[in-house]
Structures are given as structure tokens and as C-alpha cells.
PDB file of C-alpha atoms in Angstrom:
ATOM      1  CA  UNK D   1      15.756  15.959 -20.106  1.00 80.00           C
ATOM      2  CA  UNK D   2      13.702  18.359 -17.824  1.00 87.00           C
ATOM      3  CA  UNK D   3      12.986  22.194 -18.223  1.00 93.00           C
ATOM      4  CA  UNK D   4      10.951  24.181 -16.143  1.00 96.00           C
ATOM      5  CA  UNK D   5       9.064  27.435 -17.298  1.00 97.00           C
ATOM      6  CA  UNK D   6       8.138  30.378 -14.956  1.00 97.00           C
ATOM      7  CA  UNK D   7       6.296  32.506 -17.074  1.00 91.00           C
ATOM      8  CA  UNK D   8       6.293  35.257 -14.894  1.00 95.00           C
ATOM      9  CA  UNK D   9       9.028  37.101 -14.322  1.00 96.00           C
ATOM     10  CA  UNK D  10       7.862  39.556 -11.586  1.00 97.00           C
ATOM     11  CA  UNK D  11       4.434  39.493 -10.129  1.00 98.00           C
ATOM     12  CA  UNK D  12       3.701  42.795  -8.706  1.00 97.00           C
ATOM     13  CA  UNK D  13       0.418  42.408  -5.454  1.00 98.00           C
ATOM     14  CA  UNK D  14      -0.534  44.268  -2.811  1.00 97.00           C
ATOM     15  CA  UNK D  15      -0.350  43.378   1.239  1.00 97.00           C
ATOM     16  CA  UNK D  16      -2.950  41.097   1.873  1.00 97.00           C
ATOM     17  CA  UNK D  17      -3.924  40.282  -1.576  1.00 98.00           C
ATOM     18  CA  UNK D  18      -3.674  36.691  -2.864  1.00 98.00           C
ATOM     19  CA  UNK D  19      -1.166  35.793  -4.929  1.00 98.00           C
ATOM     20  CA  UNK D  20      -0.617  32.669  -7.150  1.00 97.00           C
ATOM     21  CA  UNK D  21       3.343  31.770  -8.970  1.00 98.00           C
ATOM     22  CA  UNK D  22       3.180  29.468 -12.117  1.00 97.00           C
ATOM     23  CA  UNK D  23       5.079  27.348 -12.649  1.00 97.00           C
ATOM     24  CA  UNK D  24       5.055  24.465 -15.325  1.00 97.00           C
ATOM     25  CA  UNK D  25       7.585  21.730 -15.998  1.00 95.00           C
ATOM     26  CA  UNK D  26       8.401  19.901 -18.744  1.00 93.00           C
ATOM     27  CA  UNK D  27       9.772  15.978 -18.360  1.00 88.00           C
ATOM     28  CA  UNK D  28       9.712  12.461 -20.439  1.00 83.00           C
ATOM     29  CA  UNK D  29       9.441  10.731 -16.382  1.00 82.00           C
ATOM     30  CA  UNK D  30       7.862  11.344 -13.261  1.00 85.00           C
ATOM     31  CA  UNK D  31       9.637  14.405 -10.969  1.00 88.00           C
ATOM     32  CA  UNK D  32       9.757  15.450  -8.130  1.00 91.00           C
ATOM     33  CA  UNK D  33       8.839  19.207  -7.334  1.00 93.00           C
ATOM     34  CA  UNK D  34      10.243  22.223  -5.326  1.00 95.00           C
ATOM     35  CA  UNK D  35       9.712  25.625  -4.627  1.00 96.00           C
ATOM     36  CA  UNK D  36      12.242  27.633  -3.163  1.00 96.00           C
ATOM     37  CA  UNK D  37      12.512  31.091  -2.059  1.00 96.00           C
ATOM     38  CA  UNK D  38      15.555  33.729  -2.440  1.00 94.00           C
ATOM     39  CA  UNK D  39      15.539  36.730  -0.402  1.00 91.00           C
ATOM     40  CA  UNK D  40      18.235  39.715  -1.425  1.00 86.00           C
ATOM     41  CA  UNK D  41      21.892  38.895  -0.785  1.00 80.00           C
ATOM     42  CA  UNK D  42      21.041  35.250   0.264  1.00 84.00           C
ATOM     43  CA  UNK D  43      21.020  31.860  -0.741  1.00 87.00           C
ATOM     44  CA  UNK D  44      18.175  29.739  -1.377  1.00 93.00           C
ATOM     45  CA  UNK D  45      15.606  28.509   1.173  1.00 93.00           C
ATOM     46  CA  UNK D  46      13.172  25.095   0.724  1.00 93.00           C
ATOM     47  CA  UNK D  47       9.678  26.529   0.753  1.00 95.00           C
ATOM     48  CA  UNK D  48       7.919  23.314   0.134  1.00 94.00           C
ATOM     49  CA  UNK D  49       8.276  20.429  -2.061  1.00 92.00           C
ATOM     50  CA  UNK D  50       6.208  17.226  -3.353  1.00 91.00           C
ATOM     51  CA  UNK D  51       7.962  13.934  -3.431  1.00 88.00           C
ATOM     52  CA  UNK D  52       4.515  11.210  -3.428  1.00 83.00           C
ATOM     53  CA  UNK D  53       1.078  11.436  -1.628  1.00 83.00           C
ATOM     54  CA  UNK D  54      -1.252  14.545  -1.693  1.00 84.00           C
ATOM     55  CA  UNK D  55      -0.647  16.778  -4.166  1.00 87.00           C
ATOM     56  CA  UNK D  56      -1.218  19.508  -2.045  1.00 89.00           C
ATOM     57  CA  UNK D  57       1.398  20.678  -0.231  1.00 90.00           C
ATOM     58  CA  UNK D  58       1.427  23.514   2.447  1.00 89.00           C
ATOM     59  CA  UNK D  59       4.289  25.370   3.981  1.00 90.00           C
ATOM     60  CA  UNK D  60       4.861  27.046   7.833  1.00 81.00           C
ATOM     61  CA  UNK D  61       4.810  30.202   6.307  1.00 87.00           C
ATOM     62  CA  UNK D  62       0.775  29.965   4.659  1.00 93.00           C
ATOM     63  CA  UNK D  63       2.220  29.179   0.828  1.00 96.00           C
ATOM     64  CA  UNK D  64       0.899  26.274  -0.678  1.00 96.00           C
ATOM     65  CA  UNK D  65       1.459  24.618  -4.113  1.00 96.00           C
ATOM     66  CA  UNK D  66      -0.653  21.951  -5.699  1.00 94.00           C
ATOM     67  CA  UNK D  67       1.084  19.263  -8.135  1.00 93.00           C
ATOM     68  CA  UNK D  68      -1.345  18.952 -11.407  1.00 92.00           C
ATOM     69  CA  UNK D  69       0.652  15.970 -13.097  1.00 90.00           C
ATOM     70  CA  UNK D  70      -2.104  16.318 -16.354  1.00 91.00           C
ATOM     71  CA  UNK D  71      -1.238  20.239 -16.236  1.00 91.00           C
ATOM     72  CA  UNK D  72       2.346  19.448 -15.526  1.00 93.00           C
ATOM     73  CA  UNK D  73       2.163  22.578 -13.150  1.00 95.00           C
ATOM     74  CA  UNK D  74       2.781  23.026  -9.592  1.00 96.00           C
ATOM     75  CA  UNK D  75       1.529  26.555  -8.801  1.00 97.00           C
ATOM     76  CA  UNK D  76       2.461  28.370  -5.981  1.00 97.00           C
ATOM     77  CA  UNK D  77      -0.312  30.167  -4.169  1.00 97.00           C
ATOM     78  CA  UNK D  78      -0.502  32.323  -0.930  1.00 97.00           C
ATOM     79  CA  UNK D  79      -4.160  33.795   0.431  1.00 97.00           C
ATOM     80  CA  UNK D  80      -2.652  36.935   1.556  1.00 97.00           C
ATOM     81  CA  UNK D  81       0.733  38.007   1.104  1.00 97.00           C
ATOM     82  CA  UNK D  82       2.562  40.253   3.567  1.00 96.00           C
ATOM     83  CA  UNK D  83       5.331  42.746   2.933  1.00 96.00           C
ATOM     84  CA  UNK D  84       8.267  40.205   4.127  1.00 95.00           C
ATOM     85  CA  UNK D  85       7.315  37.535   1.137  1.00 96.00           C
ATOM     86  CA  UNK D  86       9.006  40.449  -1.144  1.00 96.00           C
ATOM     87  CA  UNK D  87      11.726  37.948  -3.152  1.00 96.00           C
ATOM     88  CA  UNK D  88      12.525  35.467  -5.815  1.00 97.00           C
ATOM     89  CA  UNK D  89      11.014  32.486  -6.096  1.00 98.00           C
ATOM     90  CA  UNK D  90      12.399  29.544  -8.657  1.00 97.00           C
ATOM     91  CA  UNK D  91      10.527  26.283  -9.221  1.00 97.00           C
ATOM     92  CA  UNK D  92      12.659  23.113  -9.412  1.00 96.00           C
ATOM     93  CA  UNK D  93      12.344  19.577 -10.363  1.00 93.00           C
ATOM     94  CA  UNK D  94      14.576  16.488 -10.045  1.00 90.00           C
ATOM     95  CA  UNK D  95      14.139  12.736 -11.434  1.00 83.00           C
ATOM     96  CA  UNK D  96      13.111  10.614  -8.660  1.00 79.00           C
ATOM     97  CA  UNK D  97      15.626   7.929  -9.222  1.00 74.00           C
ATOM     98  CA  UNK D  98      19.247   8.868  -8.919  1.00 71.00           C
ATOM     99  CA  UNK D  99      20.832  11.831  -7.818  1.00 73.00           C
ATOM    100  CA  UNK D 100      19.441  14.917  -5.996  1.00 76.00           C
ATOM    101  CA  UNK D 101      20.215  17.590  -8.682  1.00 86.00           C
ATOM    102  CA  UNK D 102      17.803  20.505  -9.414  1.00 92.00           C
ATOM    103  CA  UNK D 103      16.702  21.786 -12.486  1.00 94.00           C
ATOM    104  CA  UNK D 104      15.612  25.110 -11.807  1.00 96.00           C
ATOM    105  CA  UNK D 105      13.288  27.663 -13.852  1.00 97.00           C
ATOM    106  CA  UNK D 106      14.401  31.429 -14.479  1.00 96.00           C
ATOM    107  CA  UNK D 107      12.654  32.570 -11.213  1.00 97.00           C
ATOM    108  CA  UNK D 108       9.843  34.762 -10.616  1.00 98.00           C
ATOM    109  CA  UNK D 109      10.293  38.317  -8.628  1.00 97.00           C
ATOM    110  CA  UNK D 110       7.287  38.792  -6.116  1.00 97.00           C
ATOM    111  CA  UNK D 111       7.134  42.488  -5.495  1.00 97.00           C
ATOM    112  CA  UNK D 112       4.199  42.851  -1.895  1.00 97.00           C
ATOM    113  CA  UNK D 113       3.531  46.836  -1.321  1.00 97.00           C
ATOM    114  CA  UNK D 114       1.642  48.664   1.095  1.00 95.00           C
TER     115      UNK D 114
ATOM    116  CA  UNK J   1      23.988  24.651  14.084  1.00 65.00           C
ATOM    117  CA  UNK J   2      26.012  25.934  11.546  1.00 76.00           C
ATOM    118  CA  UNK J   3      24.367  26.090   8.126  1.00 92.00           C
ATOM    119  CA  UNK J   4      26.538  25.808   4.571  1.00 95.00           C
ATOM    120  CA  UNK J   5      29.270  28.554   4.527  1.00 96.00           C
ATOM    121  CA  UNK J   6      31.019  29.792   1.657  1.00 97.00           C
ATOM    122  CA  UNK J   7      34.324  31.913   0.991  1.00 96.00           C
ATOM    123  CA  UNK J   8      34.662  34.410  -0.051  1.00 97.00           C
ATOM    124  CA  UNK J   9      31.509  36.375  -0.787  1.00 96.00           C
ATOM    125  CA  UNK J  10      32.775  38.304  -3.325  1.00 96.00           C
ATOM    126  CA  UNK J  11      35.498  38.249  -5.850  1.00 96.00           C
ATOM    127  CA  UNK J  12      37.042  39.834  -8.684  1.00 98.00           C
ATOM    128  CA  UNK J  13      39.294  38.518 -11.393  1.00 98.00           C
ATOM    129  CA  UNK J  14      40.616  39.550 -15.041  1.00 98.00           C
ATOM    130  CA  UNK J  15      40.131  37.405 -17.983  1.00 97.00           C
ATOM    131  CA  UNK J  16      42.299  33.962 -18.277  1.00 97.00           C
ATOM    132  CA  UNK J  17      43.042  33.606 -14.374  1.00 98.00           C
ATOM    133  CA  UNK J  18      41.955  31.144 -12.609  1.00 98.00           C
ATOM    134  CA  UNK J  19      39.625  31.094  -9.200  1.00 98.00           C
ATOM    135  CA  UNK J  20      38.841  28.479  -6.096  1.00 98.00           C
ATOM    136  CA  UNK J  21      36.055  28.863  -4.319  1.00 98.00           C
ATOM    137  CA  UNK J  22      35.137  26.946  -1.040  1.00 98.00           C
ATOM    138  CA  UNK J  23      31.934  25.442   0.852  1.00 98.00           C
ATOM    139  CA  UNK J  24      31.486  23.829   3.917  1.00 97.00           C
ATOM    140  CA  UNK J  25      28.351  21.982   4.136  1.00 96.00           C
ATOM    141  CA  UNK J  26      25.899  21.763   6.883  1.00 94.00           C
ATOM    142  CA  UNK J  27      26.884  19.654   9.970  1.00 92.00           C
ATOM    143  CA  UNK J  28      25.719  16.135   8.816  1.00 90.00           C
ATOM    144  CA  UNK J  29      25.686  16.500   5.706  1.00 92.00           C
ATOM    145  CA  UNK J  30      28.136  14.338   3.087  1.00 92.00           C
ATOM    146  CA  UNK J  31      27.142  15.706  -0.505  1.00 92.00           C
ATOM    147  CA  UNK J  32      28.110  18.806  -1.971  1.00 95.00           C
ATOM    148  CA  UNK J  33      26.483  20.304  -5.378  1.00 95.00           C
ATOM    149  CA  UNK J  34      27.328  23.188  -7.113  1.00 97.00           C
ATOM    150  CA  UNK J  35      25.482  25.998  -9.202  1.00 97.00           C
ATOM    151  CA  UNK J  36      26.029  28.697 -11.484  1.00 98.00           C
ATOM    152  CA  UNK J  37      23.229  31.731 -11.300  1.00 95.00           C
ATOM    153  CA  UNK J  38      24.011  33.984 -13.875  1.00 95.00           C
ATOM    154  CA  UNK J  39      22.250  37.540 -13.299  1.00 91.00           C
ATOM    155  CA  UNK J  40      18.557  37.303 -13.881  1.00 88.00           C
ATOM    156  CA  UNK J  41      18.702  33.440 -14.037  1.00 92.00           C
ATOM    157  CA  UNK J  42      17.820  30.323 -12.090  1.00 93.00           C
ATOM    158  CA  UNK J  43      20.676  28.410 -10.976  1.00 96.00           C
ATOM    159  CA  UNK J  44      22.372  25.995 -13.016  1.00 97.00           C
ATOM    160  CA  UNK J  45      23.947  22.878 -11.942  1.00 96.00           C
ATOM    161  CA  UNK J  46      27.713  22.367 -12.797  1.00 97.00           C
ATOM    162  CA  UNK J  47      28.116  19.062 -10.397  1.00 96.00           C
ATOM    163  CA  UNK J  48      27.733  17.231  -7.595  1.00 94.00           C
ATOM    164  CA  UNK J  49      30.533  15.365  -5.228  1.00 94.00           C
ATOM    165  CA  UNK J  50      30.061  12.401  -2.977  1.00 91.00           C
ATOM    166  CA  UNK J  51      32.028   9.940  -1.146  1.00 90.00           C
ATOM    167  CA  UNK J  52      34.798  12.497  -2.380  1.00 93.00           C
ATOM    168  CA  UNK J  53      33.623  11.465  -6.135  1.00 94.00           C
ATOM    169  CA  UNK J  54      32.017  13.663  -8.866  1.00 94.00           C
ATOM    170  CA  UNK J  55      28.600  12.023  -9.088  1.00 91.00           C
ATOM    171  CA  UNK J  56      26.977  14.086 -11.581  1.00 90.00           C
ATOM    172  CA  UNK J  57      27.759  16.635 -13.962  1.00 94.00           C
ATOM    173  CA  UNK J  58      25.922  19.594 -15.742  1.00 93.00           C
ATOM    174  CA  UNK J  59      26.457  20.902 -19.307  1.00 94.00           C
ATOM    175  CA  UNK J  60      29.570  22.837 -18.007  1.00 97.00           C
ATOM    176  CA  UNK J  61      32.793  22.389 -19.816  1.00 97.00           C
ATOM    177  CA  UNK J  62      36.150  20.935 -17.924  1.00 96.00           C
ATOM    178  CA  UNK J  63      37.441  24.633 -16.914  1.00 97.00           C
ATOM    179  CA  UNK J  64      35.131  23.852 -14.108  1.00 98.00           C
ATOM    180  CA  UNK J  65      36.282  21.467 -11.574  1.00 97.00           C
ATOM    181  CA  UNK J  66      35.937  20.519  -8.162  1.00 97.00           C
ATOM    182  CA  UNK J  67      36.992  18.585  -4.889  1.00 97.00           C
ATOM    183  CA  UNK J  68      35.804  17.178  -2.011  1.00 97.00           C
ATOM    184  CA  UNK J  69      37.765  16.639   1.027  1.00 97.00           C
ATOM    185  CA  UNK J  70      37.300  13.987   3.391  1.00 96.00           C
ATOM    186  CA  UNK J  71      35.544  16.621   6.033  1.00 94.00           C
ATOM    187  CA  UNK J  72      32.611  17.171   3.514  1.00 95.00           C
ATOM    188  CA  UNK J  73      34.003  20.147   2.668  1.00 97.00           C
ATOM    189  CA  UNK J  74      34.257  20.896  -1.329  1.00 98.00           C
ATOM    190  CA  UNK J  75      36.275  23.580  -3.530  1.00 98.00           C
ATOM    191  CA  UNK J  76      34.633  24.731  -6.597  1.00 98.00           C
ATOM    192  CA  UNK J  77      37.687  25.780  -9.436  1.00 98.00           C
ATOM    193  CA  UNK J  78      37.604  27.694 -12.697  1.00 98.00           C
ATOM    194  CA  UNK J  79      40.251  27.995 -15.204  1.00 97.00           C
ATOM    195  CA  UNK J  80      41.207  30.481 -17.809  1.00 97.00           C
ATOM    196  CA  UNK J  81      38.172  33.038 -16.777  1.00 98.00           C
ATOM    197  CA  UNK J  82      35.178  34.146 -19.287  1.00 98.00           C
ATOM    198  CA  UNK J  83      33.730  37.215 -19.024  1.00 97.00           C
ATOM    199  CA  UNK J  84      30.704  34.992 -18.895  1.00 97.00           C
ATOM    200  CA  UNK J  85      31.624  33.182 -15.822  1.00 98.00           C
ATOM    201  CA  UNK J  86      30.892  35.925 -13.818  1.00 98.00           C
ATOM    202  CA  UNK J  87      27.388  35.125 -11.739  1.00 97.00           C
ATOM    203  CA  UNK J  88      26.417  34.069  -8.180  1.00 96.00           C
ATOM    204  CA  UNK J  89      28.318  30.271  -7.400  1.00 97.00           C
ATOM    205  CA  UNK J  90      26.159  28.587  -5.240  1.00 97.00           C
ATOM    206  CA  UNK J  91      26.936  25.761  -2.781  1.00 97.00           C
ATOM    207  CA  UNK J  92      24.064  23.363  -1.554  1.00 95.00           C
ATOM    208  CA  UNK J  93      24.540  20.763   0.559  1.00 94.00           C
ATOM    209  CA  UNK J  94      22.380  17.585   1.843  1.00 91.00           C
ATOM    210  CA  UNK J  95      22.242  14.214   3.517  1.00 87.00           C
ATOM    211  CA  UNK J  96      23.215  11.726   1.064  1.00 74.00           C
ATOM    212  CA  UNK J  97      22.778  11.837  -3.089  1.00 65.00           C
ATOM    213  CA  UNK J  98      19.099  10.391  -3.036  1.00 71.00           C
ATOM    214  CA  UNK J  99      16.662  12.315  -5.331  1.00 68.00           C
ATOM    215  CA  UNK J 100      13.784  14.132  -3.071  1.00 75.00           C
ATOM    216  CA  UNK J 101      16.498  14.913  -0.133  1.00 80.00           C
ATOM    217  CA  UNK J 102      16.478  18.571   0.591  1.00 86.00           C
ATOM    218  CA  UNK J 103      18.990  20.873  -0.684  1.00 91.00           C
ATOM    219  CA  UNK J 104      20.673  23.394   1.399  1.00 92.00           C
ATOM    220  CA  UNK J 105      22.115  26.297   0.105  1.00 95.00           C
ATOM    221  CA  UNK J 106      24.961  28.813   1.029  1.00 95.00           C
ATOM    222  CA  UNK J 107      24.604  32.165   0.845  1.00 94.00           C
ATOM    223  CA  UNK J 108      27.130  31.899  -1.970  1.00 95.00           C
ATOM    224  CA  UNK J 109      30.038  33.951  -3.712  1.00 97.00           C
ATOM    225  CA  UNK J 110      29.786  36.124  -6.070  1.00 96.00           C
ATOM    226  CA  UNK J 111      32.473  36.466  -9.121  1.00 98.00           C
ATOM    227  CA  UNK J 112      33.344  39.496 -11.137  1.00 98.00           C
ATOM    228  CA  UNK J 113      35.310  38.340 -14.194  1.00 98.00           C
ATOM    229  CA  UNK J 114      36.850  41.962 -15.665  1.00 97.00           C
TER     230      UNK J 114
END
């Protein structure tokens, strides 16, 4: 079985400030790992994810996450955050053998003000 | 290019009735999963359907069920209504069942159970 833990549940910043997300998981295999991103009244959008290869992993948008398999966290981090990356994010995992489904943490609420 | 739709986007319903909701996944696309975000939660996944077959279930009991039609398209269904049913039903959709292939979401329907 796989869990993943945000332990954040809102992360209050300020434009242009860095922010980082936490995000651990918990699994008996290897995973694979996702971030995505949930802006109000909308479904979820793929930020970034990390299947094999670096373990740092950048998006188009200037997030990045880095995969820490002895930490068993994949952190998301952002060097300066703007008002319009105001939403919930949720960490995922799947197995990497079988089927595609996500296991998905509680979410964390990034709130960016002026 | 369309993306995954869902209908409707908002429902209401008393205790014991029973609900359908529908998603039409993104052109291309041949698997269907489906999630349960309760409020304040990640999403949960209830199943998956492929090749018109449920592939995978979550820890969600047999009031839930589903179909897929030979278009792709797939109809989520709930029997006998909880008050705890009501939540944000999600719809993702992606190219085949593999493990790492990126999940699309809908923007969802939400249920009210009263």
C-alpha cells in the first residue's frame, strides 16, 4: 500500500518570495511521483512528474520538485511565486508496474499576496 | 481539442436515490478513472475502466459502479445515497492503463446528497 503526507495544509507567502510544498510518501516499492495543481472551480492540472532519470524535475511554469528516494520526499519548490500560483496543490504517487491510478495526499492550499 | 467533459456540474439528491454521472474523455484517449474528493480532501480513487472493463478498483463499496461505452466515454453510478457521498466526482482520462501515463482531469461534478 502507498500513502502520501502533505503536512501542510495551507502555506501562506508573499509575491515574489520563494516557496517550497512538502510532500513525503510512504511505499513498500518504487513509485512514481506527481504534482498537480487545482485552481478554484476546476479540475486538476499535471504540474510535473518523475517517472526515471534526474531527480530533478522542472515545469513551464518555474516550479520544480526534486525526488529524494532516501527522504522519500519530492518537494515542490518555486523561486518566486506570483499572485496567479494562488491554489491547491496535491502530491501523488502510483506503482510503476500496472495500472495508472493515483494515490493522492490531502493537498496543500498556497495562498501568494501582494 | 476538446479536453475531458463532465455532466452535470452540479447536482442535488435526497438520501437513498440513486445518481449517474457522465465523462467524456479527451480525444485519444481509451481509459477512464474515477475519483471521489470529499471537501478538504485529496481525491480518492473509486476505479478505473478499460477496453470497456473495470481494471482497478479503490476501497469503495459496490453502490458505486460504472460503465464504459465503446466511444471511451464512461458513466460513474451511485446507489442508495449517503449523506457522505456528497464531494467533488472527478473524471480523468489518459492514453492507455500504463503506470507513469498522464492523467487528465475534468473539471468534474459536484454532488449534494440532502
Amino acid at each position: 500500500a502507498q500513502s502520501v503526507t502533505q503536512l501542510d495544509s495551507q502555506v501562506p507567502v508573499f509575491e515574489e518570495a520563494p516557496v517550497e510544498l512538502r510532500c513525503n510518501y510512504s511505499s513498500s516499492v518504487s513509485v512514481y511521483l506527481f504534482w498537480y495543481v487545482q485552481y478554484p472551480n476546476q479540475g486538476l492540472q499535471l504540474l510535473l512528474k518523475y517517472l526515471s532519470g534526474s531527480t530533478l524535475v522542472e515545469s513551464i511554469n518555474g516550479f520544480e520538485a526534486e525526488f529524494n528516494k532516501s527522504q522519500t520526499s519530492f518537494h515542490l519548490r518555486k523561486p518566486s511565486v506570483h499572485i496567479s500560483d494562488t491554489a491547491e496543490y496535491f502530491c501523488a504517487v502510483s506503482p510503476p508496474s500496472g495500472y495508472s491510478t493515483l494515490t493522492f495526499g490531502k493537498g496543500t492550499m498556497l495562498l501568494v499576496s501582494p | 481539442d476538446a479536453g475531458v467533459t463532465q455532466s452535470p456540474t452540479h447536482l442535488i439528491k435526497t438520501r437513498g436515490q440513486q445518481v449517474t454521472l457522465r465523462c467524456s474523455p479527451k480525444s485519444g484517449h481509451d481509459t477512464v478513472s474515477w475519483y471521489q474528493q470529499a471537501l478538504g480532501q485529496g481525491p480518492q480513487f473509486i476505479f478505473q475502466y478499460y477496453e470497456e472493463e473495470e481494471r482497478q478498483r479503490g476501497n469503495f463499496p459496490d453502490r458505486f459502479s460504472g460503465h464504459q461505452f465503446p466511444n471511451y466515454s464512461s458513466e460513474l453510478n451511485v446507489n442508495a445515497l449517503l449523506l457522505g457521498d456528497s464531494a467533488l466526482y472527478l473524471c480523468a482520462s489518459s492514453w492507455g492503463r500504463e503506470s507513469g501515463e498522464t492523467q487528465y482531469f475534468g473539471p468534474g461534478t459536484r454532488l449534494l446528497v440532502l
